PDB file of C-alpha atoms in Angstrom:
ATOM      1  CA  UNK R  90      66.421 107.039  64.866  1.00  0.00           C
ATOM      2  CA  UNK R  91      70.081 106.394  65.751  1.00  0.00           C
ATOM      3  CA  UNK R  92      72.633 106.035  62.957  1.00  0.00           C
ATOM      4  CA  UNK R  93      73.400 102.502  61.796  1.00  0.00           C
ATOM      5  CA  UNK R  94      76.297 100.838  63.574  1.00  0.00           C
ATOM      6  CA  UNK R  95      79.697 101.134  61.948  1.00  0.00           C
ATOM      7  CA  UNK R  96      81.750  97.968  61.575  1.00  0.00           C
ATOM      8  CA  UNK R  97      85.049  97.623  63.388  1.00  0.00           C
ATOM      9  CA  UNK R  98      86.794  97.356  59.991  1.00  0.00           C
ATOM     10  CA  UNK R  99      85.609 100.876  59.179  1.00  0.00           C
ATOM     11  CA  UNK R 100      86.702 102.084  62.617  1.00  0.00           C
ATOM     12  CA  UNK R 101      90.189 100.651  62.169  1.00  0.00           C
ATOM     13  CA  UNK R 102      90.465 101.816  58.578  1.00  0.00           C
ATOM     14  CA  UNK R 103      89.433 105.387  59.434  1.00  0.00           C
ATOM     15  CA  UNK R 104      91.658 105.919  62.478  1.00  0.00           C
ATOM     16  CA  UNK R 105      94.641 108.257  62.270  1.00  0.00           C
ATOM     17  CA  UNK R 106      95.796 109.757  65.580  1.00  0.00           C
ATOM     18  CA  UNK R 107      97.760 112.483  63.772  1.00  0.00           C
ATOM     19  CA  UNK R 108      94.535 114.270  62.714  1.00  0.00           C
ATOM     20  CA  UNK R 109      94.098 117.469  64.723  1.00  0.00           C
ATOM     21  CA  UNK R 110      91.088 118.223  66.929  1.00  0.00           C
ATOM     22  CA  UNK R 111      88.559 120.868  65.919  1.00  0.00           C
ATOM     23  CA  UNK R 112      89.916 124.389  66.254  1.00  0.00           C
ATOM     24  CA  UNK R 113      86.608 125.446  67.784  1.00  0.00           C
ATOM     25  CA  UNK R 114      83.635 123.781  69.453  1.00  0.00           C
ATOM     26  CA  UNK R 115      82.603 120.147  69.644  1.00  0.00           C
ATOM     27  CA  UNK R 116      80.986 119.250  66.297  1.00  0.00           C
ATOM     28  CA  UNK R 117      79.247 115.964  65.643  1.00  0.00           C
ATOM     29  CA  UNK R 118      81.991 113.442  64.957  1.00  0.00           C
ATOM     30  CA  UNK R 119      84.331 114.749  67.651  1.00  0.00           C
ATOM     31  CA  UNK R 120      84.572 112.477  70.697  1.00  0.00           C
ATOM     32  CA  UNK R 121      85.629 114.817  73.519  1.00  0.00           C
ATOM     33  CA  UNK R 122      85.993 112.061  76.140  1.00  0.00           C
ATOM     34  CA  UNK R 123      88.356 110.162  73.830  1.00  0.00           C
ATOM     35  CA  UNK R 124      90.084 113.298  72.532  1.00  0.00           C
ATOM     36  CA  UNK R 125      89.746 112.178  68.923  1.00  0.00           C
ATOM     37  CA  UNK R 126      87.438 112.059  65.932  1.00  0.00           C
ATOM     38  CA  UNK R 127      85.114 109.107  65.510  1.00  0.00           C
ATOM     39  CA  UNK R 128      86.579 108.750  62.000  1.00  0.00           C
ATOM     40  CA  UNK R 129      89.843 110.672  61.743  1.00  0.00           C
ATOM     41  CA  UNK R 130      90.245 110.129  58.012  1.00  0.00           C
ATOM     42  CA  UNK R 131      86.788 111.606  57.403  1.00  0.00           C
ATOM     43  CA  UNK R 132      87.872 114.758  59.238  1.00  0.00           C
ATOM     44  CA  UNK R 133      91.125 114.866  57.269  1.00  0.00           C
ATOM     45  CA  UNK R 134      89.289 114.550  53.940  1.00  0.00           C
ATOM     46  CA  UNK R 135      86.844 117.222  55.092  1.00  0.00           C
ATOM     47  CA  UNK R 136      89.571 119.687  56.081  1.00  0.00           C
ATOM     48  CA  UNK R 137      91.296 119.320  52.710  1.00  0.00           C
ATOM     49  CA  UNK R 138      88.071 119.131  50.692  1.00  0.00           C
ATOM     50  CA  UNK R 139      86.652 122.304  52.234  1.00  0.00           C
ATOM     51  CA  UNK R 140      89.900 124.253  51.793  1.00  0.00           C
ATOM     52  CA  UNK R 141      90.136 123.178  48.153  1.00  0.00           C
ATOM     53  CA  UNK R 142      86.483 124.069  47.548  1.00  0.00           C
ATOM     54  CA  UNK R 143      87.015 127.515  49.059  1.00  0.00           C
ATOM     55  CA  UNK R 144      89.997 128.072  46.756  1.00  0.00           C
ATOM     56  CA  UNK R 145      87.864 127.230  43.721  1.00  0.00           C
ATOM     57  CA  UNK R 146      89.457 123.825  43.163  1.00  0.00           C
ATOM     58  CA  UNK R 147      86.085 122.095  42.885  1.00  0.00           C
ATOM     59  CA  UNK R 148      87.278 118.980  41.091  1.00  0.00           C
ATOM     60  CA  UNK R 149      90.026 118.340  43.669  1.00  0.00           C
ATOM     61  CA  UNK R 150      87.536 119.015  46.478  1.00  0.00           C
ATOM     62  CA  UNK R 151      85.164 116.493  44.919  1.00  0.00           C
ATOM     63  CA  UNK R 152      87.972 113.933  44.812  1.00  0.00           C
ATOM     64  CA  UNK R 153      88.748 114.394  48.535  1.00  0.00           C
ATOM     65  CA  UNK R 154      85.166 113.712  49.559  1.00  0.00           C
ATOM     66  CA  UNK R 155      84.641 110.934  47.031  1.00  0.00           C
ATOM     67  CA  UNK R 156      87.764 108.968  47.992  1.00  0.00           C
ATOM     68  CA  UNK R 157      86.731 108.987  51.661  1.00  0.00           C
ATOM     69  CA  UNK R 158      83.088 108.229  50.866  1.00  0.00           C
ATOM     70  CA  UNK R 159      84.080 104.753  49.674  1.00  0.00           C
ATOM     71  CA  UNK R 160      85.107 103.840  53.251  1.00  0.00           C
ATOM     72  CA  UNK R 161      81.533 103.871  54.572  1.00  0.00           C
ATOM     73  CA  UNK R 162      78.532 101.650  54.173  1.00  0.00           C
ATOM     74  CA  UNK R 163      75.449 102.775  52.365  1.00  0.00           C
ATOM     75  CA  UNK R 164      73.041 104.693  54.558  1.00  0.00           C
ATOM     76  CA  UNK R 165      75.480 105.647  57.309  1.00  0.00           C
ATOM     77  CA  UNK R 166      75.465 109.303  58.264  1.00  0.00           C
ATOM     78  CA  UNK R 167      79.134 109.523  57.279  1.00  0.00           C
ATOM     79  CA  UNK R 168      78.298 108.185  53.834  1.00  0.00           C
ATOM     80  CA  UNK R 169      75.380 110.596  53.506  1.00  0.00           C
ATOM     81  CA  UNK R 170      77.544 113.574  54.495  1.00  0.00           C
ATOM     82  CA  UNK R 171      80.397 112.669  52.157  1.00  0.00           C
ATOM     83  CA  UNK R 172      78.097 111.869  49.244  1.00  0.00           C
ATOM     84  CA  UNK R 173      76.359 115.205  49.784  1.00  0.00           C
ATOM     85  CA  UNK R 174      79.681 117.042  49.793  1.00  0.00           C
ATOM     86  CA  UNK R 175      80.650 115.263  46.560  1.00  0.00           C
ATOM     87  CA  UNK R 176      77.450 116.685  45.058  1.00  0.00           C
ATOM     88  CA  UNK R 177      78.188 120.192  46.411  1.00  0.00           C
ATOM     89  CA  UNK R 178      81.645 120.264  44.809  1.00  0.00           C
ATOM     90  CA  UNK R 179      80.335 118.809  41.547  1.00  0.00           C
ATOM     91  CA  UNK R 180      77.477 121.316  41.455  1.00  0.00           C
ATOM     92  CA  UNK R 181      79.825 124.242  41.974  1.00  0.00           C
ATOM     93  CA  UNK R 182      82.054 122.848  39.231  1.00  0.00           C
ATOM     94  CA  UNK R 183      79.061 122.700  36.860  1.00  0.00           C
ATOM     95  CA  UNK R 184      78.023 126.267  37.733  1.00  0.00           C
ATOM     96  CA  UNK R 185      81.436 127.932  37.628  1.00  0.00           C
ATOM     97  CA  UNK R 186      83.331 126.009  34.958  1.00  0.00           C
ATOM     98  CA  UNK R 187      80.507 125.071  32.599  1.00  0.00           C
ATOM     99  CA  UNK R 188      77.774 127.640  33.347  1.00  0.00           C
ATOM    100  CA  UNK R 189      75.448 124.618  33.612  1.00  0.00           C
ATOM    101  CA  UNK R 190      72.949 125.767  36.210  1.00  0.00           C
ATOM    102  CA  UNK R 191      70.491 122.975  35.471  1.00  0.00           C
ATOM    103  CA  UNK R 192      73.234 120.452  36.200  1.00  0.00           C
ATOM    104  CA  UNK R 193      74.098 122.378  39.357  1.00  0.00           C
ATOM    105  CA  UNK R 194      70.457 122.354  40.484  1.00  0.00           C
ATOM    106  CA  UNK R 195      70.167 118.609  39.974  1.00  0.00           C
ATOM    107  CA  UNK R 196      73.321 117.957  42.003  1.00  0.00           C
ATOM    108  CA  UNK R 197      72.267 120.359  44.762  1.00  0.00           C
ATOM    109  CA  UNK R 198      68.830 118.764  45.031  1.00  0.00           C
ATOM    110  CA  UNK R 199      70.534 115.410  45.527  1.00  0.00           C
ATOM    111  CA  UNK R 200      72.975 116.892  48.068  1.00  0.00           C
ATOM    112  CA  UNK R 201      70.081 118.317  50.076  1.00  0.00           C
ATOM    113  CA  UNK R 202      68.512 114.849  50.179  1.00  0.00           C
ATOM    114  CA  UNK R 203      71.749 113.365  51.509  1.00  0.00           C
ATOM    115  CA  UNK R 204      72.065 116.103  54.141  1.00  0.00           C
ATOM    116  CA  UNK R 205      68.496 115.620  55.364  1.00  0.00           C
ATOM    117  CA  UNK R 206      68.531 114.595  59.008  1.00  0.00           C
ATOM    118  CA  UNK R 207      72.224 115.295  59.566  1.00  0.00           C
ATOM    119  CA  UNK R 208      73.229 117.664  62.377  1.00  0.00           C
ATOM    120  CA  UNK R 209      73.913 121.320  61.600  1.00  0.00           C
ATOM    121  CA  UNK R 210      77.615 120.979  62.473  1.00  0.00           C
ATOM    122  CA  UNK R 211      79.070 117.750  61.120  1.00  0.00           C
ATOM    123  CA  UNK R 212      82.799 117.125  61.409  1.00  0.00           C
ATOM    124  CA  UNK R 213      83.173 120.901  61.708  1.00  0.00           C
ATOM    125  CA  UNK R 214      81.265 121.789  58.513  1.00  0.00           C
ATOM    126  CA  UNK R 215      78.461 124.300  59.032  1.00  0.00           C
ATOM    127  CA  UNK R 216      75.829 122.156  57.333  1.00  0.00           C
ATOM    128  CA  UNK R 217      73.049 124.578  58.229  1.00  0.00           C
ATOM    129  CA  UNK R 218      74.788 127.224  56.108  1.00  0.00           C
ATOM    130  CA  UNK R 219      75.524 124.704  53.342  1.00  0.00           C
ATOM    131  CA  UNK R 220      71.856 123.677  53.178  1.00  0.00           C
ATOM    132  CA  UNK R 221      70.731 127.319  53.178  1.00  0.00           C
ATOM    133  CA  UNK R 222      73.052 128.313  50.333  1.00  0.00           C
ATOM    134  CA  UNK R 223      72.171 125.249  48.250  1.00  0.00           C
ATOM    135  CA  UNK R 224      68.462 125.923  48.721  1.00  0.00           C
ATOM    136  CA  UNK R 225      68.909 129.572  47.726  1.00  0.00           C
ATOM    137  CA  UNK R 226      71.029 128.586  44.701  1.00  0.00           C
ATOM    138  CA  UNK R 227      68.196 126.398  43.408  1.00  0.00           C
ATOM    139  CA  UNK R 228      66.195 129.607  42.864  1.00  0.00           C
ATOM    140  CA  UNK R 229      69.095 131.951  42.129  1.00  0.00           C
ATOM    141  CA  UNK R 230      72.406 130.328  41.113  1.00  0.00           C
ATOM    142  CA  UNK R 231      74.179 133.619  41.884  1.00  0.00           C
ATOM    143  CA  UNK R 232      73.777 132.704  45.578  1.00  0.00           C
ATOM    144  CA  UNK R 233      76.728 130.384  45.011  1.00  0.00           C
ATOM    145  CA  UNK R 234      79.028 133.113  43.666  1.00  0.00           C
ATOM    146  CA  UNK R 235      81.721 133.936  46.196  1.00  0.00           C
ATOM    147  CA  UNK R 236      80.292 131.587  48.822  1.00  0.00           C
ATOM    148  CA  UNK R 237      82.738 129.611  50.922  1.00  0.00           C
ATOM    149  CA  UNK R 238      82.130 126.671  53.224  1.00  0.00           C
ATOM    150  CA  UNK R 239      82.714 127.288  56.921  1.00  0.00           C
ATOM    151  CA  UNK R 240      84.744 124.769  58.891  1.00  0.00           C
ATOM    152  CA  UNK R 241      85.121 125.273  62.647  1.00  0.00           C
ATOM    153  CA  UNK R 242      83.693 128.766  62.207  1.00  0.00           C
ATOM    154  CA  UNK R 243      86.333 129.774  59.656  1.00  0.00           C
ATOM    155  CA  UNK R 244      86.605 129.701  55.861  1.00  0.00           C
ATOM    156  CA  UNK R 245      89.949 128.002  55.186  1.00  0.00           C
ATOM    157  CA  UNK R 246      91.516 128.268  51.746  1.00  0.00           C
ATOM    158  CA  UNK R 247      93.798 125.624  50.255  1.00  0.00           C
ATOM    159  CA  UNK R 248      97.513 125.651  50.749  1.00  0.00           C
ATOM    160  CA  UNK R 249     100.247 123.356  49.479  1.00  0.00           C
ATOM    161  CA  UNK R 250      99.339 120.555  51.905  1.00  0.00           C
ATOM    162  CA  UNK R 251      95.731 120.500  50.654  1.00  0.00           C
ATOM    163  CA  UNK R 252      96.848 120.296  47.026  1.00  0.00           C
ATOM    164  CA  UNK R 253      99.360 117.559  47.904  1.00  0.00           C
ATOM    165  CA  UNK R 254      96.615 115.580  49.695  1.00  0.00           C
ATOM    166  CA  UNK R 255      94.409 115.694  46.586  1.00  0.00           C
ATOM    167  CA  UNK R 256      97.320 114.750  44.334  1.00  0.00           C
ATOM    168  CA  UNK R 257      98.063 111.677  46.481  1.00  0.00           C
ATOM    169  CA  UNK R 258      94.490 110.497  45.839  1.00  0.00           C
ATOM    170  CA  UNK R 259      95.294 110.264  42.118  1.00  0.00           C
ATOM    171  CA  UNK R 260      98.257 107.924  42.653  1.00  0.00           C
TER     172      UNK R 260
END
């Protein structure tokens, strides 16, 4: 079943020609013929959210995905992806900061539901790996320890620009 159509308001609201192309491959969301992302701001939030997650800044990562999630209608694949990533960051936060593995499991179960049916490489995120790690962490939360999310085949870690992006979301 094809994804639901996206309104032109969303298209206009999520366009930013300054967002860089993928550093590797052609993930779902990249429009090679147009030379741009279908939703540039989704890619930007993903780049910053993944880097912050990988640096252990789970709350800031959560905020990146959550702020962008509000741009999309319920049931769209973009909404499902972003909502799932919100759950991933929140689950890691529960596990690492609060040692609340039951809370983590609940959030990861929900994330896996949101990711169901999405491609394995969405906006550069290796969702196949994300789903595998979340599934393994349901049985053994230690599977999450030291894990980093891959984006364009790499595991970026937050720098000053990622932190600044998250701080702007709080303004």
